[in-house]
Short mmCIF file of C-alpha atoms and ligand atoms in Angstrom, two decimals:
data_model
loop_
_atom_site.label_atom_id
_atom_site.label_comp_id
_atom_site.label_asym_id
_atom_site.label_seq_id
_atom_site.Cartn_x
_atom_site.Cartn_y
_atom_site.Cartn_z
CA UNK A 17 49.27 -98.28 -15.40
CA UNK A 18 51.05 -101.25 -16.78
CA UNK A 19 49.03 -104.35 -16.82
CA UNK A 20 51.50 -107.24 -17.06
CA UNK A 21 48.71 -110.05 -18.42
CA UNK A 22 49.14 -107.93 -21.31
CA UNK A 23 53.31 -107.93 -21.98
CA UNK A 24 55.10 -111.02 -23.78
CA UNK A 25 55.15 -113.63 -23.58
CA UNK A 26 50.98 -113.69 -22.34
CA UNK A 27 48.53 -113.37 -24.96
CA UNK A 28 47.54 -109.63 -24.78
CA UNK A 29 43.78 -108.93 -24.15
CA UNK A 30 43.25 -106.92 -27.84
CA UNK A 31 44.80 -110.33 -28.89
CA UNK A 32 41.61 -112.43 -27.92
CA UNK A 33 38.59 -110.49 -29.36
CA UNK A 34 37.08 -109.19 -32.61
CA UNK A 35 37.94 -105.33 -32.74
CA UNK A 36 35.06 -102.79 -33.61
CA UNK A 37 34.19 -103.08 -37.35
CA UNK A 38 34.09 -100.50 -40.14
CA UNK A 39 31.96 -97.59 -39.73
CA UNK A 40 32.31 -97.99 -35.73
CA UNK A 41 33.76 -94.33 -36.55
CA UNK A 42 32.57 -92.32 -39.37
CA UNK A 43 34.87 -89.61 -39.00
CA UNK A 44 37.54 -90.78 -37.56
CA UNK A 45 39.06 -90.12 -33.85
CA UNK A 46 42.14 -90.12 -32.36
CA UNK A 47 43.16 -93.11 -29.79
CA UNK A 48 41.26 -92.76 -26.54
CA UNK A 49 44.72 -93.23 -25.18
CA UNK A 50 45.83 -89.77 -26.54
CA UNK A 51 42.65 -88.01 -24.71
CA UNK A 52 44.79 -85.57 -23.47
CA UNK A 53 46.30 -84.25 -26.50
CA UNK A 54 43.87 -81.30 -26.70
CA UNK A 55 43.92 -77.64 -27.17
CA UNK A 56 44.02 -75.96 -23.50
CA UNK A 57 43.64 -72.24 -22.44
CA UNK A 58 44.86 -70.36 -19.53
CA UNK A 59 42.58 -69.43 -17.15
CA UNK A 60 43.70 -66.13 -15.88
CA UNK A 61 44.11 -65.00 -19.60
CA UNK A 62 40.77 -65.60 -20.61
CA UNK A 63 38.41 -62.28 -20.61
CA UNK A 64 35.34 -64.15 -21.97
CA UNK A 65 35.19 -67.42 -24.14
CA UNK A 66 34.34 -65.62 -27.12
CA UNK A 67 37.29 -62.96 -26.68
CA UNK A 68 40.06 -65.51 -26.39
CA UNK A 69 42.24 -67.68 -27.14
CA UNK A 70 43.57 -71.36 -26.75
CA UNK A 71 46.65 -73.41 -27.82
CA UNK A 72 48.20 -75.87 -29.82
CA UNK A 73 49.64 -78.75 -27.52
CA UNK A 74 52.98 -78.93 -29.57
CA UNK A 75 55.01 -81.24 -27.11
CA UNK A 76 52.69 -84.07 -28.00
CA UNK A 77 53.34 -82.95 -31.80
CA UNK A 78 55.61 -84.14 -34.44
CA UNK A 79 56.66 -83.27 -37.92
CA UNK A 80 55.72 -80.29 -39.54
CA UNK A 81 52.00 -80.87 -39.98
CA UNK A 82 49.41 -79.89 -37.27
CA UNK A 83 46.21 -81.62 -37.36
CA UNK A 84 42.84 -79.70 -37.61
CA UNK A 85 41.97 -80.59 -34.38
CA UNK A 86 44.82 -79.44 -32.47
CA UNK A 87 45.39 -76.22 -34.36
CA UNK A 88 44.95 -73.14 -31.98
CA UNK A 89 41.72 -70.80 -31.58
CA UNK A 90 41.81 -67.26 -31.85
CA UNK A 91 38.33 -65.49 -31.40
CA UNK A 92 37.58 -61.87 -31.54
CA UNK A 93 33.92 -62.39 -30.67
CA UNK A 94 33.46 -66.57 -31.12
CA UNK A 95 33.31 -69.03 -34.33
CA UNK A 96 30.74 -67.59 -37.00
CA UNK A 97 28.47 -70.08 -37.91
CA UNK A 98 28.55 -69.31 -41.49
CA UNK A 99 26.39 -71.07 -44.19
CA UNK A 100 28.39 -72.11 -47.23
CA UNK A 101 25.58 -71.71 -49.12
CA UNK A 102 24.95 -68.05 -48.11
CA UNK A 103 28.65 -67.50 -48.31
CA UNK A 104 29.51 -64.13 -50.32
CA UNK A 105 32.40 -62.20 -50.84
CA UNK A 106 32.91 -58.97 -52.06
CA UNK A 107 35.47 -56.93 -53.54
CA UNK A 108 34.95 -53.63 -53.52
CA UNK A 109 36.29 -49.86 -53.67
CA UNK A 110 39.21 -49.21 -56.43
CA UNK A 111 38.32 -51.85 -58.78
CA UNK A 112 36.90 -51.60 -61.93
CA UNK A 113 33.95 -53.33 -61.60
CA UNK A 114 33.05 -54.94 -58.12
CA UNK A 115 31.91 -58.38 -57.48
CA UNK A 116 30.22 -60.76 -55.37
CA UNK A 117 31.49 -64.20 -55.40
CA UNK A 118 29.77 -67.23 -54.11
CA UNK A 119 31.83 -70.22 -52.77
CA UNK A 120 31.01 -72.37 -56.15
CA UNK A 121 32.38 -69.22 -57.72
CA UNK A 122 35.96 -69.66 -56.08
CA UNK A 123 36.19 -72.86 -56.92
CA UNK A 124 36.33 -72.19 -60.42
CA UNK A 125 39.30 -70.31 -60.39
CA UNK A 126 43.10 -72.09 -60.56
CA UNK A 127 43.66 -73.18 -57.02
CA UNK A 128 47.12 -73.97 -55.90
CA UNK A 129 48.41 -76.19 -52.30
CA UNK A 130 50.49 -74.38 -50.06
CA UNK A 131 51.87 -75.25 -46.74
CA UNK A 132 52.41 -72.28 -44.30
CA UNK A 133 52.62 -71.56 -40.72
CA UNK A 134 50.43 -69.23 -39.18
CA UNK A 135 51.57 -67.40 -35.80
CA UNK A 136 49.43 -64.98 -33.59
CA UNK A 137 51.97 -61.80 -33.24
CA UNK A 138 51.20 -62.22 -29.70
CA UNK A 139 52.50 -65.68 -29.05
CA UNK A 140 54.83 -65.50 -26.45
CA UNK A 141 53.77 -62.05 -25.56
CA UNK A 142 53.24 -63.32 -21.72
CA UNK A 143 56.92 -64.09 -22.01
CA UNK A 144 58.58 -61.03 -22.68
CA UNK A 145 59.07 -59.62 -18.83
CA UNK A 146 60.63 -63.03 -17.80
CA UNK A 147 59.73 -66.28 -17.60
CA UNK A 148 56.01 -67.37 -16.73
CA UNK A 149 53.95 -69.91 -18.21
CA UNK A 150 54.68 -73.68 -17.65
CA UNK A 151 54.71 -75.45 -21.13
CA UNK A 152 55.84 -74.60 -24.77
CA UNK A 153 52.15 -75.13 -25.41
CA UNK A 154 51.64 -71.98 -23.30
CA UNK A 155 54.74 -70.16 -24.22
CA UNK A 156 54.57 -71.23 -28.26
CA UNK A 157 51.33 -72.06 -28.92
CA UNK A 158 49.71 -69.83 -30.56
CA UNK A 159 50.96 -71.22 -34.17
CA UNK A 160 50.05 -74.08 -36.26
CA UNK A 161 50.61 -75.66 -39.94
CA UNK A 162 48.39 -77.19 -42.53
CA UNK A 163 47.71 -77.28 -46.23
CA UNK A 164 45.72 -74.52 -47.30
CA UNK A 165 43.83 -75.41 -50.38
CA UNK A 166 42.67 -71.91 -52.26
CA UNK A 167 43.04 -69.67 -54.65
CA UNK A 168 45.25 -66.68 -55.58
CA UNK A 169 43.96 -63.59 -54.45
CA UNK A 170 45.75 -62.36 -57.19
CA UNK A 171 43.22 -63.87 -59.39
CA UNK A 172 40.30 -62.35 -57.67
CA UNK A 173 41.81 -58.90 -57.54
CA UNK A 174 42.60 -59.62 -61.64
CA UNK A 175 38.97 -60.37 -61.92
CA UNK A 176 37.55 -57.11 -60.53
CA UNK A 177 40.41 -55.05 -62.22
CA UNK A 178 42.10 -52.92 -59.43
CA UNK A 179 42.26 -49.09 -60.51
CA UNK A 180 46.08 -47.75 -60.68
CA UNK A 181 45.94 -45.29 -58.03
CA UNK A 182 45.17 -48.54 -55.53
CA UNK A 183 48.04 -49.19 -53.00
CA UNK A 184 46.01 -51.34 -50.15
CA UNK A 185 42.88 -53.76 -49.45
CA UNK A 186 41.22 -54.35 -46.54
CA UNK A 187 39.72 -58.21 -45.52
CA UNK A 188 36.64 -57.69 -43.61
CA UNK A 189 35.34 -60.98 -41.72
CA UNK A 190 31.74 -61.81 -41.49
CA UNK A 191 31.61 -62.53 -37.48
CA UNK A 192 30.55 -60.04 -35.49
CA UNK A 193 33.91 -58.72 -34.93
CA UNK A 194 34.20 -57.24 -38.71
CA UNK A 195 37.83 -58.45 -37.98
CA UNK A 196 39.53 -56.23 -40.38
CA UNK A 197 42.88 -55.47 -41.56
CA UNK A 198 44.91 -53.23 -43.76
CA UNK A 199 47.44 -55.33 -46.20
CA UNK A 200 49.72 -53.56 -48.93
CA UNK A 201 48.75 -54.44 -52.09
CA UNK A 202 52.17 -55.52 -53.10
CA UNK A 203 51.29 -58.07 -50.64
CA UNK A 204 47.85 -59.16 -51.83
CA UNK A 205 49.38 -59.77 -55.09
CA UNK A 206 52.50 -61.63 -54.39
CA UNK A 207 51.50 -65.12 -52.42
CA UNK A 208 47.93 -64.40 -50.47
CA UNK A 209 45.39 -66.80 -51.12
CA UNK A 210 41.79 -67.22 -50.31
CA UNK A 211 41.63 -70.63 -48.93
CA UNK A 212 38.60 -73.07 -48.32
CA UNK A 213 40.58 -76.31 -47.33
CA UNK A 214 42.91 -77.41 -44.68
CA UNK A 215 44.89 -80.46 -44.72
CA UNK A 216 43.00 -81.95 -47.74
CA UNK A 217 39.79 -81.30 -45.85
CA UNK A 218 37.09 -77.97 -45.37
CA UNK A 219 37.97 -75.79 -43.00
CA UNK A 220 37.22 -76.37 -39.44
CA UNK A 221 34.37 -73.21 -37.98
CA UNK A 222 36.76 -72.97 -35.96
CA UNK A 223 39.64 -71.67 -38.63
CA UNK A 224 37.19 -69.29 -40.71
CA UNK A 225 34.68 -72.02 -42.53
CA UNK A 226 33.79 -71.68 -45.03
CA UNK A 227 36.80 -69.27 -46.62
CA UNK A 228 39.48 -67.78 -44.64
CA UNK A 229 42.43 -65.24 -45.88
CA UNK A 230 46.41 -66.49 -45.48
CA UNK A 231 49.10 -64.27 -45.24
CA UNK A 232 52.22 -65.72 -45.43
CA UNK A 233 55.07 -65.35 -42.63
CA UNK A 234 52.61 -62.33 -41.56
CA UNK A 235 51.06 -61.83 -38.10
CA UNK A 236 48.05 -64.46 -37.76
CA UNK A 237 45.64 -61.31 -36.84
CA UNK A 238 46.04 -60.43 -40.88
CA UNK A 239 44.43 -64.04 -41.95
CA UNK A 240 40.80 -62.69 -41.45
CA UNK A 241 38.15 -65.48 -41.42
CA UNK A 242 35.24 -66.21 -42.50
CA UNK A 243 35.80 -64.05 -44.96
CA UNK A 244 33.09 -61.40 -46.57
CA UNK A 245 34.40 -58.61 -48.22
CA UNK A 246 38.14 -57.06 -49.64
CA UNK A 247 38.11 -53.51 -50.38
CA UNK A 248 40.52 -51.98 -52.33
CA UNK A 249 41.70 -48.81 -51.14
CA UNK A 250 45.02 -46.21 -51.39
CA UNK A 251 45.62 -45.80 -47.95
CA UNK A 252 45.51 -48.07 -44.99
CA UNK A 253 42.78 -47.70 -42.62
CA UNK A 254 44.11 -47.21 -39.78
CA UNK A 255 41.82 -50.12 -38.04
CA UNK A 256 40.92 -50.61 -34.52
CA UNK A 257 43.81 -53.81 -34.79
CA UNK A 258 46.82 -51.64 -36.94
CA UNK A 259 46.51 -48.81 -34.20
CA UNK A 260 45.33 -49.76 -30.55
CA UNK A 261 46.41 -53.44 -30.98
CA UNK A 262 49.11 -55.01 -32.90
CA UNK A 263 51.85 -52.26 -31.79
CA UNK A 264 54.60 -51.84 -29.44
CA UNK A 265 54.99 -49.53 -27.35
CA UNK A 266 58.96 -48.60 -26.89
CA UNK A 267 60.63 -46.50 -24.49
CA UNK A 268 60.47 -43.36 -26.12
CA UNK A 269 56.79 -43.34 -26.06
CA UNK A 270 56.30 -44.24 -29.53
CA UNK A 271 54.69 -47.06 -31.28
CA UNK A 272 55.97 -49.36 -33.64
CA UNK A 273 52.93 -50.70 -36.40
CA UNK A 274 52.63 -52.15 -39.41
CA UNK A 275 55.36 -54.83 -38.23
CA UNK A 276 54.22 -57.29 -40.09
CA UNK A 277 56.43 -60.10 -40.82
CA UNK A 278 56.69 -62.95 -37.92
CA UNK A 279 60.73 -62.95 -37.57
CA UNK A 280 62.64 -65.72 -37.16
CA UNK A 281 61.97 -68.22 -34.14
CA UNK A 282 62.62 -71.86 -33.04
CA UNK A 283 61.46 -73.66 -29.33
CA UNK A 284 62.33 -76.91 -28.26
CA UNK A 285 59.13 -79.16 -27.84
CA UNK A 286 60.58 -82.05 -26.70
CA UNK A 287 62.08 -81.96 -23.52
CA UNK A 288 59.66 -79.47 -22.32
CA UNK A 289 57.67 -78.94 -19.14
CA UNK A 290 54.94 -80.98 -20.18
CA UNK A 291 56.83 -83.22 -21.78
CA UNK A 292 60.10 -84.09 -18.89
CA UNK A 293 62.34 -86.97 -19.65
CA UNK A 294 60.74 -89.95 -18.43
CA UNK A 295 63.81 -92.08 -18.91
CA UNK A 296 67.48 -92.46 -17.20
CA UNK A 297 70.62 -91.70 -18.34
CA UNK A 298 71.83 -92.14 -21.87
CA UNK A 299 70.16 -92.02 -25.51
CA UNK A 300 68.30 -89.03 -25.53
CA UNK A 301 66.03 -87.21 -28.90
CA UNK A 302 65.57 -83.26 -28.07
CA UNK A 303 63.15 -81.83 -31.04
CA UNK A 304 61.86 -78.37 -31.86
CA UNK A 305 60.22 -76.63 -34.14
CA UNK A 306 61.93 -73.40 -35.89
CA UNK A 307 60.12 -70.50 -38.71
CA UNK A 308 60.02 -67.78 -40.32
CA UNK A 309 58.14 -65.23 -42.24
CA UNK A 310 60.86 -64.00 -44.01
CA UNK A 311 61.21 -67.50 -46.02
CA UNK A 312 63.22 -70.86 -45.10
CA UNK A 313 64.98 -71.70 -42.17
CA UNK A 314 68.58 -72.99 -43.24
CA UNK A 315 69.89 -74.21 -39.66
CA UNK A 316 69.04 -74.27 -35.80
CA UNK A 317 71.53 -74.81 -33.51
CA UNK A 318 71.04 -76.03 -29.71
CA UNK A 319 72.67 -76.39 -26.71
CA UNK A 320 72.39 -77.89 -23.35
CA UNK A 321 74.45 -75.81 -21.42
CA UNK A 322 72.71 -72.64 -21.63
CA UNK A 323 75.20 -71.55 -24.20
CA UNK A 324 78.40 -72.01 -23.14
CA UNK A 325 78.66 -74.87 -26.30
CA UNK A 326 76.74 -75.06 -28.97
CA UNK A 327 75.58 -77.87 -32.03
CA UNK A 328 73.92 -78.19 -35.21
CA UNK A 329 70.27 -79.60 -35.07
CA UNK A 330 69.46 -81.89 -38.02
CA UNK A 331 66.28 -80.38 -39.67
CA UNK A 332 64.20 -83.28 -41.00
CA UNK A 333 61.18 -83.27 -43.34
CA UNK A 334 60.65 -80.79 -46.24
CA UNK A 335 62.09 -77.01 -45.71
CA UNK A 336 59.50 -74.52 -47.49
CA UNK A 337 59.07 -71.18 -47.10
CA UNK A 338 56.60 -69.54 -44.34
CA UNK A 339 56.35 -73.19 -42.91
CA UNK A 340 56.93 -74.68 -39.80
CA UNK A 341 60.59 -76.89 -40.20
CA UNK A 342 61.35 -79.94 -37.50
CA UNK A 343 64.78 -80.22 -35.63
CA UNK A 344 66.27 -82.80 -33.89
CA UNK A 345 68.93 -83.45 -31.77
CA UNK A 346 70.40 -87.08 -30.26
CA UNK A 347 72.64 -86.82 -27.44
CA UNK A 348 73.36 -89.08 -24.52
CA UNK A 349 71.94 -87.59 -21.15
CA UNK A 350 74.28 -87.79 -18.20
CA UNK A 351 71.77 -86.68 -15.88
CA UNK A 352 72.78 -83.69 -14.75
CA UNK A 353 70.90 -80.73 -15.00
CA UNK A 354 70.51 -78.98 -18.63
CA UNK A 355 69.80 -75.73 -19.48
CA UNK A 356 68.30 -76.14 -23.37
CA UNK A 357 67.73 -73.14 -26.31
CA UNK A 358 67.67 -73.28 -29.84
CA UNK A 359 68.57 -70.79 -31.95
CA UNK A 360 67.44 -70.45 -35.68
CA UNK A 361 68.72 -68.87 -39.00
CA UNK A 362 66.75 -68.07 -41.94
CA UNK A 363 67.76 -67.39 -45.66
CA UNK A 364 67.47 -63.93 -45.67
CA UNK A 365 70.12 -63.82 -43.25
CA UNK A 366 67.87 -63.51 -39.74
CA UNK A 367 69.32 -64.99 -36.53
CA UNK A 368 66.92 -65.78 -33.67
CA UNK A 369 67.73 -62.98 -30.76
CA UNK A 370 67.97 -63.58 -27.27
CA UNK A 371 65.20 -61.98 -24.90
CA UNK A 372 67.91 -59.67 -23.58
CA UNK A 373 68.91 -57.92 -27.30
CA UNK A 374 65.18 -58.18 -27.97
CA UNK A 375 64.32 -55.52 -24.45
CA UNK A 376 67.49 -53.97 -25.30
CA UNK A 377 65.81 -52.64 -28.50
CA UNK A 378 62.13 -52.53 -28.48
CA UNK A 379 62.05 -51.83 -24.03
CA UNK A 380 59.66 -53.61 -21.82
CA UNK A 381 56.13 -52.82 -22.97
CA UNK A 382 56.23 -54.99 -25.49
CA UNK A 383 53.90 -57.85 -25.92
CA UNK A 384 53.78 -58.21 -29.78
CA UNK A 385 56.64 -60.23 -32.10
CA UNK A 386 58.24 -62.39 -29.23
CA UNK A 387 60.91 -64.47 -30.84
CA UNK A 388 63.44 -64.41 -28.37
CA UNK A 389 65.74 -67.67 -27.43
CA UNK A 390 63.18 -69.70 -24.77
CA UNK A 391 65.45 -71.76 -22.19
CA UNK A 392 64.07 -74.71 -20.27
CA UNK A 393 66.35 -75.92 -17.47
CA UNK A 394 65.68 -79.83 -16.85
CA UNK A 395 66.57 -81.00 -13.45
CA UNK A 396 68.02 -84.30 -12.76
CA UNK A 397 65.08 -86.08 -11.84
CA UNK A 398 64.04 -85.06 -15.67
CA UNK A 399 61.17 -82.33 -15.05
CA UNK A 400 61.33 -79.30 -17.05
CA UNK A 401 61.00 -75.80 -15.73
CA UNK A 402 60.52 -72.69 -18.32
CA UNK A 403 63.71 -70.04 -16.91
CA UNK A 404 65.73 -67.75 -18.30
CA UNK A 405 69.38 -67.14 -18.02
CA UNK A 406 71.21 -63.83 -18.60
N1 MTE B 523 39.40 -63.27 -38.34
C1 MTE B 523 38.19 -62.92 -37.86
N2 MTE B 523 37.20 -62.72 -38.72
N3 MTE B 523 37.96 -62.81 -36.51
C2 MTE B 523 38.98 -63.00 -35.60
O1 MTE B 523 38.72 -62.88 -34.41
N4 MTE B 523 41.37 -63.50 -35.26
C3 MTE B 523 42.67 -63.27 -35.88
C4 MTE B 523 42.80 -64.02 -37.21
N5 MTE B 523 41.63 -63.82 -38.02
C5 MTE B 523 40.27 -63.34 -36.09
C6 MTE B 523 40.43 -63.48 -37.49
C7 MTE B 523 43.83 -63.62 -35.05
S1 MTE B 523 44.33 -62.49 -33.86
C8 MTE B 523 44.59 -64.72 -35.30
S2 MTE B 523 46.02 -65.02 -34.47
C9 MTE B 523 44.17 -65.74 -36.31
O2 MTE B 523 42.95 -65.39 -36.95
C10 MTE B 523 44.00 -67.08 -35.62
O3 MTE B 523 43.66 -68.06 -36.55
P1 MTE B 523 43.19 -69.50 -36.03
O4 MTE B 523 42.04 -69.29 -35.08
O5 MTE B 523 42.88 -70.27 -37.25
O6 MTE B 523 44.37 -70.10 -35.28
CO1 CO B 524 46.28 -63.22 -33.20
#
């Protein structure tokens, strides 16, 4: 609600008074203003609170960057409340000699910075019979970007000496869940680290405190948290989440698994159906977000006519690997109805698929490795509505 006392040329009330001092916030919040940029959960998909899942609100987003805060939950059986100081991991199985390190242990080792996204394989999975939830929070959510400060896991594996006959290692998470996960070794020892910070910062409970495992450009389920144990093996395990979750059923009655890499996929945040064009006619930003597991993402094209014509986005901010890249798009509204996609390409030569090529291959059980075109149509009074077009 617009107070007018407040707009030029009056003397705005923050104008007349001391503001709170130092130390008013120790650790910092956002504006109260932005109270309702929060992480939200739907209702009807939510078994019990410590089975579930909520989402990263990435209309109200920007950049590449999403703050610990905001990033999306995913609980097998709640946030372990893990003491740092009790905090052991193992390695195990076919290494040379196994270990126990402590968390002052890890730090001792070379750490490196990396920026990666990190997608649930089931984001979008409520999407794939047709269009159903309102908001790319809903329909996208379910991925998020920081800074992972951590070590190689390279190092660790180095450390313990892996036998030659090993092929695989299993993370193990200390909450109650055992979250575990077979990973090709190949894998392990190419670019997954065992990180303890986020965006400069410790982890958040929430995101695995005190040490969680990343995976880069591989399904989020794979980053185990609070981490306790790696065992080295020469043959997957054939866990509870490689075999009755984490596959696809396809028409023929057999399963895909092991589908690891999160492919190529872009959404437009801005219009979106919680975010409608508030404005009139004329200058107009769209923005997205586009990724990929399989490395950078060298172009995104949109259009607003549900495909009959199509133009390049201008990706802005740093393009690196695994990461979360920004689009934009300026146009001039004439406010008619639009119906908006984006479409994204990444350098190993992946093109974003439509829904319709996606069914055509993989049927309609699917729920897993969504990353088909999403269409919003906005109406001429500037509300967004999720749809899709054939
Ligand atoms: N690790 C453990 N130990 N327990 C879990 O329940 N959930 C997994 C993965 N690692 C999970 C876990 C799933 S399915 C996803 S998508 C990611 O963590 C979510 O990471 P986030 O909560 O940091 O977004
Ligand atoms: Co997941």
């Amino acid at each position: 609600e617009v107070n007018p006392d407040n707009l030029p040329p009056n003397v705005a009330d923050w104008s007349r008074y001391l503001g709170a001092g130092v130390d008013a916030a120790p650790y910092g919040m956002p504006s109260e203003h932005e109270a309702h940029v929060v992480r939200r959960s739907v209702e009807w998909l939510t078994a019990s609170r410590e089975s579930s899942v909520n989402f990263t609100p990435l209309h109200e987003l920007d950049g590449i960057i999403t703050p610990n805060g905001l990033c999306f939950e995913r609980h097998h059986s709640g946030v372990a409340d893990m003491n740092p100081t009790d905090f052991r991991l193992m390695i195990n199985g076919l290494v040379e000699t196994p270990l126990v390190f402590t968390l002052e242990d890890l730090k001792r080792f070379p750490r490196e910075n990396r920026i990666y996204f990190l997608e649930c394989a089931a984001n979008s999975g409520m999407e794939w019979r047709g269009a159903q939830l309102n908001g790319c929070q809903f329909t996208h959510g379910m991925v998020h970007c920081v800074m992972y400060t951590g070590v190689p896991l390279k190092y660790l594996l180095e450390e313990a000496g892996v036998k030659t006959n090993a092929r695989w290692v299993m993370p193990e998470g200390g909450d109650s869940a055992g979250m575990n996960r077979s990973i090709p070794l190949e894998k392990a020892l190419d670019d997954c680290m065992v990180a303890f910070k986020m965006n400069g910062e410790a982890l958040r409970p929430e995101q695995g405190y005190p040490a969680r495992l990343v995976v880069p450009g591989w399904e989020g389920n794979m980053w185990v948290k609070w981490l306790r144990r790696i065992e080295v093996g020469d043959e997957p395990w054939h866990a509870r989440e490689e075999t009755s979750k984490y596959t696809d059923l396809l028409e023929n009655g057999k399963a895909r698994r092991f589908t690891w890499v999160m492919d190529t996929k872009s959404v437009i945040t801005n219009p979106s159906p919680q975010a409608p064009l508030l404005h009139s006619r004329g200058q107009t930003v769209l923005s997205g977000l586009a990724w990929s597991g399989n490395g950078r993402i060298t172009r995104v094209d949109v259009t607003t006519d549900g495909g009959r014509n199509w133009h390049q986005a201008r990706i802005d901010g740093p393009s690196l690997p695994k990461a979360l890249h920004r689009f934009y798009y300026e146009f001039d509204w004439d406010g008619s109805p639009l119906l908006l996609q984006s479409r994204a390409y990444d350098d190993a030569g992946y093109v974003q698929p439509t829904k319709n090529e996606l069914r055509a291959a993989r049927g309609t059980n699917s729920i897993y490795h969504n990353n088909g075109i999403q269409t919003w149509e906005v109406k001429a009074d500037g509300s967004v509505e999720n749809v899709e077009i054939s």
